[in-house]
mmCIF file of C-alpha atoms in Angstrom:
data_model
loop_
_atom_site.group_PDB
_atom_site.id
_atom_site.type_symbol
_atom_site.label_atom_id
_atom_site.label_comp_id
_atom_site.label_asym_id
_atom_site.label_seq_id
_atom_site.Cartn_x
_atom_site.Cartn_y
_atom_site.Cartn_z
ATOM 1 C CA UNK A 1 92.310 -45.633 3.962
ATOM 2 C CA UNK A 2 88.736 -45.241 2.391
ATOM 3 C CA UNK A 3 87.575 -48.250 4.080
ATOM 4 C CA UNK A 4 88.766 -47.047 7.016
ATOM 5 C CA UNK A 5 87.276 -43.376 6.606
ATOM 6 C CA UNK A 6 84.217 -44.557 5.015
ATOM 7 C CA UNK A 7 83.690 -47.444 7.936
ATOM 8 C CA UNK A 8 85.715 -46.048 10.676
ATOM 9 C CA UNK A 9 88.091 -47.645 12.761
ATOM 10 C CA UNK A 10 86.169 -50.251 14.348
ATOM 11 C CA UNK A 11 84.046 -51.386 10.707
ATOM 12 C CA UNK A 12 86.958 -52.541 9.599
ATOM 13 C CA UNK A 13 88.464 -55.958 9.376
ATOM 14 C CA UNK A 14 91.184 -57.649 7.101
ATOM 15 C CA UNK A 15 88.779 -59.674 5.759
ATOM 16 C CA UNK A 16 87.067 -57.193 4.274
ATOM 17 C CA UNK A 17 89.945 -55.483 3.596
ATOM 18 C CA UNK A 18 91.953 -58.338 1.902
ATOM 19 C CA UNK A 19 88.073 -59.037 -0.493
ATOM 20 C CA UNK A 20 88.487 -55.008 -1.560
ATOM 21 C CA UNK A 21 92.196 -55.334 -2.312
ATOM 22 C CA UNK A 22 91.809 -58.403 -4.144
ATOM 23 C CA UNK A 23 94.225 -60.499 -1.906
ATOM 24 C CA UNK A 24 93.710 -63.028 0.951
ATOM 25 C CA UNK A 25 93.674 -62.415 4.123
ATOM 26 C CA UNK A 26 96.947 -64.187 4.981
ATOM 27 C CA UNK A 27 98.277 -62.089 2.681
ATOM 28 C CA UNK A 28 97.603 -58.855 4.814
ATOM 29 C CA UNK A 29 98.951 -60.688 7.666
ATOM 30 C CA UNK A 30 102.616 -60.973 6.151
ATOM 31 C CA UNK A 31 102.807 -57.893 6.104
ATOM 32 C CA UNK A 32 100.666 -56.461 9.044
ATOM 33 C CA UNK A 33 101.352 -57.635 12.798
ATOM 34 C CA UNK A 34 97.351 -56.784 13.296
ATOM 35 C CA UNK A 35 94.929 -53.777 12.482
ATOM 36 C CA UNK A 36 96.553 -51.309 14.403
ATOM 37 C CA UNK A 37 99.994 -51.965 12.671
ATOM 38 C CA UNK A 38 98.150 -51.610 9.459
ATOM 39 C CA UNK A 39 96.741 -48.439 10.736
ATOM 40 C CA UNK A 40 99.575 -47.263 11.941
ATOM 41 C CA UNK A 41 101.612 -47.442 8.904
ATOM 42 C CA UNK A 42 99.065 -46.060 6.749
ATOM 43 C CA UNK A 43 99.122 -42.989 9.185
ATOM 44 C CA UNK A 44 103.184 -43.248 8.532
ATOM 45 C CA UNK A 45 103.355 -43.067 4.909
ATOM 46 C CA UNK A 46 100.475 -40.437 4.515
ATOM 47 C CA UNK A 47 101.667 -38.262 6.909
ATOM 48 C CA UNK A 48 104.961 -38.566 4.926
ATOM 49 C CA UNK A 49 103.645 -37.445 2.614
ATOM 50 C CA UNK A 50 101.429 -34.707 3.872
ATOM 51 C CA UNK A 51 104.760 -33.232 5.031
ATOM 52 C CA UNK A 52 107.038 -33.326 1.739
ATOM 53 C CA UNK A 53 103.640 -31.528 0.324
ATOM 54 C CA UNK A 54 103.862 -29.067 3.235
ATOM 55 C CA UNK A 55 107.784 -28.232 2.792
ATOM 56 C CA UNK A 56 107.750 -28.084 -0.842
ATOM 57 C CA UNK A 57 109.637 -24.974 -1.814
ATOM 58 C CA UNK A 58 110.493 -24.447 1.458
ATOM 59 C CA UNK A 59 113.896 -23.617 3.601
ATOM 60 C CA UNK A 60 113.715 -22.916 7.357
ATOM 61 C CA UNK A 61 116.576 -20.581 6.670
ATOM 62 C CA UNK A 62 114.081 -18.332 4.573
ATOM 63 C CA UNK A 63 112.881 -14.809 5.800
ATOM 64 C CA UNK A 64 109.641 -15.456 8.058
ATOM 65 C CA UNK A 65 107.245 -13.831 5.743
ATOM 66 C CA UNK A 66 108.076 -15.490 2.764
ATOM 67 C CA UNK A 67 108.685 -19.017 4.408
ATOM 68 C CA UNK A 68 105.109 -18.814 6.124
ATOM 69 C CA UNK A 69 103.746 -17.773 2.543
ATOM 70 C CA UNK A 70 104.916 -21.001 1.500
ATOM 71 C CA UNK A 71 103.961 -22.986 4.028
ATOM 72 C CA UNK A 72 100.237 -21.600 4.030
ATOM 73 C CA UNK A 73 99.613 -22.504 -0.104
ATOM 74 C CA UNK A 74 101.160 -25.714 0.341
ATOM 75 C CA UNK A 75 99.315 -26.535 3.019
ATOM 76 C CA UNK A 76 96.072 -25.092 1.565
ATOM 77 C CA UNK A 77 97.032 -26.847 -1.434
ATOM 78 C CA UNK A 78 96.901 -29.981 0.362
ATOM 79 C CA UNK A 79 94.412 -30.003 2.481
ATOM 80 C CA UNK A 80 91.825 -28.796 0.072
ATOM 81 C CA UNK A 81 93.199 -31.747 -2.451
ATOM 82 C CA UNK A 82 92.880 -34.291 0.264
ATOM 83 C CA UNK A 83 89.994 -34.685 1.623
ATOM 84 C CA UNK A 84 90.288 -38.391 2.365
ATOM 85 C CA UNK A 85 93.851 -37.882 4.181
ATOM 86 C CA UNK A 86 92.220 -34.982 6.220
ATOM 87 C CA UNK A 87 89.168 -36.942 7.152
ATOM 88 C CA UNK A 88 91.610 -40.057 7.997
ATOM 89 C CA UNK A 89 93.881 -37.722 10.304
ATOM 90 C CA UNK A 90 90.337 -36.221 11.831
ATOM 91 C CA UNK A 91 89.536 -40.025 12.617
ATOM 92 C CA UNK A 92 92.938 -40.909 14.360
ATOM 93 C CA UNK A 93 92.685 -37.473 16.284
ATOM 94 C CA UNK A 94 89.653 -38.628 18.016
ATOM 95 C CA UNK A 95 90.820 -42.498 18.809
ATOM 96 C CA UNK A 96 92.883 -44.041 21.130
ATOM 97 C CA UNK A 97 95.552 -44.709 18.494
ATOM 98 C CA UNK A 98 96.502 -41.101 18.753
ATOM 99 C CA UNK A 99 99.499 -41.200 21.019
ATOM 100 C CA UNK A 100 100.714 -43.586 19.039
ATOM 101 C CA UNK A 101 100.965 -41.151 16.291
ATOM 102 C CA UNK A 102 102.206 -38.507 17.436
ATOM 103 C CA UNK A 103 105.438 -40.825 17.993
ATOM 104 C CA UNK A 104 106.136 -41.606 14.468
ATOM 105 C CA UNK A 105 105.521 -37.782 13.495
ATOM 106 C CA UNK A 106 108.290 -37.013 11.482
ATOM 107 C CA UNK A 107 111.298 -35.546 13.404
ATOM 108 C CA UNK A 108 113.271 -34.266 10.629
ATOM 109 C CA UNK A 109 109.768 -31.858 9.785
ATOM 110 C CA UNK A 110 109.698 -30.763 13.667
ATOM 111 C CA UNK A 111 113.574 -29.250 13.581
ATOM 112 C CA UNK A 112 113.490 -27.730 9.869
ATOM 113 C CA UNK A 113 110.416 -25.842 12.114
ATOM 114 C CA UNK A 114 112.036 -25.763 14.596
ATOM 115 C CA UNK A 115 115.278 -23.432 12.919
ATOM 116 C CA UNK A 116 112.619 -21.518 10.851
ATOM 117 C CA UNK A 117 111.014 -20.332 14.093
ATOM 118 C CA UNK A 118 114.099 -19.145 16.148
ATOM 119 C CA UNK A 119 115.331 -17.973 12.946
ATOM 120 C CA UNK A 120 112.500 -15.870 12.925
ATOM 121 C CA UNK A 121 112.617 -14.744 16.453
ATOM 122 C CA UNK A 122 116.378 -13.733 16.268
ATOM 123 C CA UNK A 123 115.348 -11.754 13.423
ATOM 124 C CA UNK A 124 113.482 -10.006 15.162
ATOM 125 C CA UNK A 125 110.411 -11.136 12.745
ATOM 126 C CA UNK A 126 108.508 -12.947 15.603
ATOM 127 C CA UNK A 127 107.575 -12.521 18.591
ATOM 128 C CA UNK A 128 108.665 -15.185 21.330
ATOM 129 C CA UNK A 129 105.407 -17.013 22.447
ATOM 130 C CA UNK A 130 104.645 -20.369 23.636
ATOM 131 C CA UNK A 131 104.615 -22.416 21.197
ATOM 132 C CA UNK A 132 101.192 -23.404 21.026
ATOM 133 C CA UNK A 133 100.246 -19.953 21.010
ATOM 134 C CA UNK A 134 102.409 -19.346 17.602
ATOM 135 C CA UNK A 135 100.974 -22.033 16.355
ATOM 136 C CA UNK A 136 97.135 -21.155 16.980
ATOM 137 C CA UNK A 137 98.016 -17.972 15.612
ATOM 138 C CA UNK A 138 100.232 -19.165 12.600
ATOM 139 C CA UNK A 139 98.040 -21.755 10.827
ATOM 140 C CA UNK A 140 94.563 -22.034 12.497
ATOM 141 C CA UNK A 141 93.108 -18.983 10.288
ATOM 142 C CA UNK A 142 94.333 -20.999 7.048
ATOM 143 C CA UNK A 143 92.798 -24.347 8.468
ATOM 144 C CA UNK A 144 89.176 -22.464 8.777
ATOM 145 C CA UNK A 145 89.523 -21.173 5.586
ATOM 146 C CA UNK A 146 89.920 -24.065 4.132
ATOM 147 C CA UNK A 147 87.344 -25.799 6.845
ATOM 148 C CA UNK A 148 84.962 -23.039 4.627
ATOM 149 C CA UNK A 149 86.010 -24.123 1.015
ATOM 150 C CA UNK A 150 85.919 -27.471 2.178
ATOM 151 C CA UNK A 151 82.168 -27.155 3.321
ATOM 152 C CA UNK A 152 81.661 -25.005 0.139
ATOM 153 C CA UNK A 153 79.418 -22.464 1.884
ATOM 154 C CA UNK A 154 80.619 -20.273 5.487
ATOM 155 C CA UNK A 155 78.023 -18.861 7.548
ATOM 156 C CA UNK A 156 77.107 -16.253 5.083
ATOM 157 C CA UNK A 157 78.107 -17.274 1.767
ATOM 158 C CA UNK A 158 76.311 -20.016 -0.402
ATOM 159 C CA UNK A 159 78.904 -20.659 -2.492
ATOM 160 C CA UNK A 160 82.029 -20.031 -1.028
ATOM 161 C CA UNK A 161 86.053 -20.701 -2.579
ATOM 162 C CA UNK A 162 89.065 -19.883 -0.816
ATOM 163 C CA UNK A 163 90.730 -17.564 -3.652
ATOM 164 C CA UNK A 164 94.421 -16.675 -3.288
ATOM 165 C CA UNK A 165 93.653 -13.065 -2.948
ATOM 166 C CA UNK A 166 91.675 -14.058 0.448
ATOM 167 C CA UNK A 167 94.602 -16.295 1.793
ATOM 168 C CA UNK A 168 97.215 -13.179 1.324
ATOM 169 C CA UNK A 169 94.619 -11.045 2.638
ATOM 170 C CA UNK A 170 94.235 -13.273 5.543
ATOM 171 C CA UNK A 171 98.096 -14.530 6.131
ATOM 172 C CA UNK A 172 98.897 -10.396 6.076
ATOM 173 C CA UNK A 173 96.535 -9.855 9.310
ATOM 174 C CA UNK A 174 98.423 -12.926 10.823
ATOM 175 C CA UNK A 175 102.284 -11.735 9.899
ATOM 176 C CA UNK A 176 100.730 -8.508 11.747
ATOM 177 C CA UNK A 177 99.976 -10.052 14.520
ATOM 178 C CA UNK A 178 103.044 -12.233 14.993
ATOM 179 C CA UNK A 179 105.452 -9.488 14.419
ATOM 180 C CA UNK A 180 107.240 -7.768 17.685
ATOM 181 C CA UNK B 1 134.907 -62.641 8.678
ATOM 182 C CA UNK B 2 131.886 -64.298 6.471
ATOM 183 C CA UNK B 3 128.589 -64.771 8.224
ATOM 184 C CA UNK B 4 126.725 -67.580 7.169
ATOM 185 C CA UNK B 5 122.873 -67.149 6.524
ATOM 186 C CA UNK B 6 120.639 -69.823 7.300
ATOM 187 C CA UNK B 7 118.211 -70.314 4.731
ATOM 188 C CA UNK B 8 114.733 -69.948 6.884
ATOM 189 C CA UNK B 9 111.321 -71.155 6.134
ATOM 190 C CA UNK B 10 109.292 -69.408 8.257
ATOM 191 C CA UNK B 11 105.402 -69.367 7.351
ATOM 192 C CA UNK B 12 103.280 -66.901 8.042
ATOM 193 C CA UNK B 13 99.754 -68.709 9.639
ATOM 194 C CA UNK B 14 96.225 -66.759 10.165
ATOM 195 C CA UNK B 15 93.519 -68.248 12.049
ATOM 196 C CA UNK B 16 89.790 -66.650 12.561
ATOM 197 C CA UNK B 17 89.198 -67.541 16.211
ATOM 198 C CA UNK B 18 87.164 -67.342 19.485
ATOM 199 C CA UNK B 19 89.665 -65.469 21.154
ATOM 200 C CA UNK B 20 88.096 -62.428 22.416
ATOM 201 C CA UNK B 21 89.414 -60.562 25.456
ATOM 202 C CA UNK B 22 93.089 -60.812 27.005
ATOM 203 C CA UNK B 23 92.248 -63.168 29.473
ATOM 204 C CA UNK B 24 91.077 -65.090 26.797
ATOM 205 C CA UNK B 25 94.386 -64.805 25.463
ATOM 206 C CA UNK B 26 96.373 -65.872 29.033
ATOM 207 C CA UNK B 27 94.918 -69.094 28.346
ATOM 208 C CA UNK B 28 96.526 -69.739 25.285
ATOM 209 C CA UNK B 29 99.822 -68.333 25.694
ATOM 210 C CA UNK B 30 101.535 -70.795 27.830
ATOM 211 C CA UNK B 31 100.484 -73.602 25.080
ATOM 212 C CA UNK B 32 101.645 -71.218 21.947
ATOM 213 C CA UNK B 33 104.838 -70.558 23.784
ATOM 214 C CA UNK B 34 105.750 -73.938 24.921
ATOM 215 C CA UNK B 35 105.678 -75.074 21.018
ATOM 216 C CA UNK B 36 109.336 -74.711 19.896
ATOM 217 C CA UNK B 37 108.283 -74.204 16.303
ATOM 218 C CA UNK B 38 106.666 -70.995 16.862
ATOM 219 C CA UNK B 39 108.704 -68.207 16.439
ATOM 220 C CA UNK B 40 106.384 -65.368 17.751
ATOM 221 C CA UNK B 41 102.651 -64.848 17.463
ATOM 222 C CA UNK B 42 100.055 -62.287 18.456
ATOM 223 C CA UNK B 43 96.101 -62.515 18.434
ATOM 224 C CA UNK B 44 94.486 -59.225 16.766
ATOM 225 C CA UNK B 45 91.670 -58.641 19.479
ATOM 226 C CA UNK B 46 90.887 -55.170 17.037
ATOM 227 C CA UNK B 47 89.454 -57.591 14.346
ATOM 228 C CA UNK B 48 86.470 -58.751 13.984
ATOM 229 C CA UNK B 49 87.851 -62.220 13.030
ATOM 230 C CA UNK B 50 90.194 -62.356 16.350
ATOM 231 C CA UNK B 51 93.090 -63.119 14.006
ATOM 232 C CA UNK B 52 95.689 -65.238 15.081
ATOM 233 C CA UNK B 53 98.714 -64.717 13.581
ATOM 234 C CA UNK B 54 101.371 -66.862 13.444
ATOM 235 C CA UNK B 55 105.176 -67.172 12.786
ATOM 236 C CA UNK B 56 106.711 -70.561 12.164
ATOM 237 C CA UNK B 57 108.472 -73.308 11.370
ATOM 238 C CA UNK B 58 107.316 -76.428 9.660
ATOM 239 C CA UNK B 59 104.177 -76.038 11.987
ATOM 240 C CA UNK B 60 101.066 -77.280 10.292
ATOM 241 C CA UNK B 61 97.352 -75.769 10.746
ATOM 242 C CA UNK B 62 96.075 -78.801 12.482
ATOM 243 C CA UNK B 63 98.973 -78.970 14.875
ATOM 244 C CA UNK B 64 97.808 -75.113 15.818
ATOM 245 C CA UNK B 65 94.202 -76.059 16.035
ATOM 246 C CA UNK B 66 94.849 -78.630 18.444
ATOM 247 C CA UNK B 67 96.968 -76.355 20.433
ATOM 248 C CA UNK B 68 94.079 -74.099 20.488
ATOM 249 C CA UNK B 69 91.441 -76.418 21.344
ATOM 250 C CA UNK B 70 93.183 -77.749 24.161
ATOM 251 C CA UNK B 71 92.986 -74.036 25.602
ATOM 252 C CA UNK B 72 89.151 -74.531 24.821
ATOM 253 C CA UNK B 73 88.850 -72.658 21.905
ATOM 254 C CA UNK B 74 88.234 -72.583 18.201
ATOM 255 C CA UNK B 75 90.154 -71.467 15.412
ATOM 256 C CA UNK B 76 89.751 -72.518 11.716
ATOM 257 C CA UNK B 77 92.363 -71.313 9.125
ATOM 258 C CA UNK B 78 92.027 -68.203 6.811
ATOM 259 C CA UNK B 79 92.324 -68.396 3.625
ATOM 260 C CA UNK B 80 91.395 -67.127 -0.338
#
């Protein structure tokens, strides 16, 4: 996945590959049908395990509020602690491989979702939208927070960190705005 | 009801070749097909090595590079 991030998709070969993992290049091939396999199950296990990271703690059958309050500092958590997985998800995003993904996205992740959102909405805890709407709204403040602690300087600060006080501040303004 | 299991040898073979584009690759199918020893194969047009990857039986390199040469290309064998 460095290779890959540091190289991009098309810099990298199995030779190369196999000389920085110490094996030989029939060796990768046992295991790998060709480089999009490879890539493809590298995008299968780390998203894996970018979702166990993002439902730690978490039960779709929890009250909105608190369930999207653990959802946003395990995602924060994540993305802020993996910068190589982001970049490598940024990469696929932007390639022709993407489709492919969005296949093996985990389907078990989508329903627990899935139940935490209607949940919500029979709760009368959030408003029904589109779902790309609730999901702009949701998480896409978090993800440019952490865009700006990421960067380690916004717009106007030098030296900027995303402190928990700002993501409560911040996820308060959005349960606002979701609420009916 | 048992099931027997035959024990299989199948070998994994890599070649860096001259393959480069699919037509390239209609040209050697109906040779890597026709060989009864090959199982499946695929040729990794992503790499910059044009792998080709084998799965077989009892085949040997040279038997493949012949193959491949008589489609008019070249492969030689990966290896450490």
């Amino acid at each position: 996945m460095e290779m890959i991030v540091k190289d991009g998709f098309d810099g990298l070969s199995m030779q190369k590959l196999a000389k920085a993992a110490e094996v030989s290049p029939a060796t990768i091939y046992i295991y790998f049908k060709d480089r999009e396999d490879l890539i493809l199950q590298v995008f299968e296990e780390v998203n894996g395990e970018m979702l166990k990271a993002t439902i730690k703690g978490f039960d779709p059958d929890m009250d909105f509020n608190e369930g999207m309050k653990v959802q946003w500092f395990n995602r924060a958590e994540y993305f802020t602690k993996h910068q190589l997985e982001v970049q490598f998800f940024e990469q696929l995003r932007y390639s022709p491989l993407y489709d492919k993904t969005i296949s093996i996205a985990s389907k078990a992740f989508g329903e627990s979702m899935s139940k935490f959102y209607h949940n919500a909405i029979d709760r009368k805890d959030l408003l029904p939208l589109p779902f790309e709407v609730f999901w702009a709204t949701a998480f896409a403040p978090l993800y440019q927070l952490v865009k700006f602690h990421t960067q380690g300087r916004s717009y106007v600060t030098k030296n900027f960190r995303l402190t928990d006080e700002m993501m409560e501040q911040t996820l308060k303004l959005v349960l606002k705005a979701l609420k009916p | 009801m048992t099931t027997v299991f035959k024990p299989k040898t199948t070998d994994v073979l890599v070649f860096k070749t001259n393959i480069r584009y699919k037509k390239d690759i209609s040209r050697v199918a109906p040779l890597l097909s026709a060989e009864e020893k090959i199982h499946c194969w695929n040729v990794d047009l992503g790499d910059i090595d044009k792998v080709l990857r084998i799965e077989a039986e009892e085949l040997t390199t040279g038997q493949v590079t012949q193959l491949i040469q008589q489609a008019g290309f070249q492969c030689e064998e990966l290896t450490d």
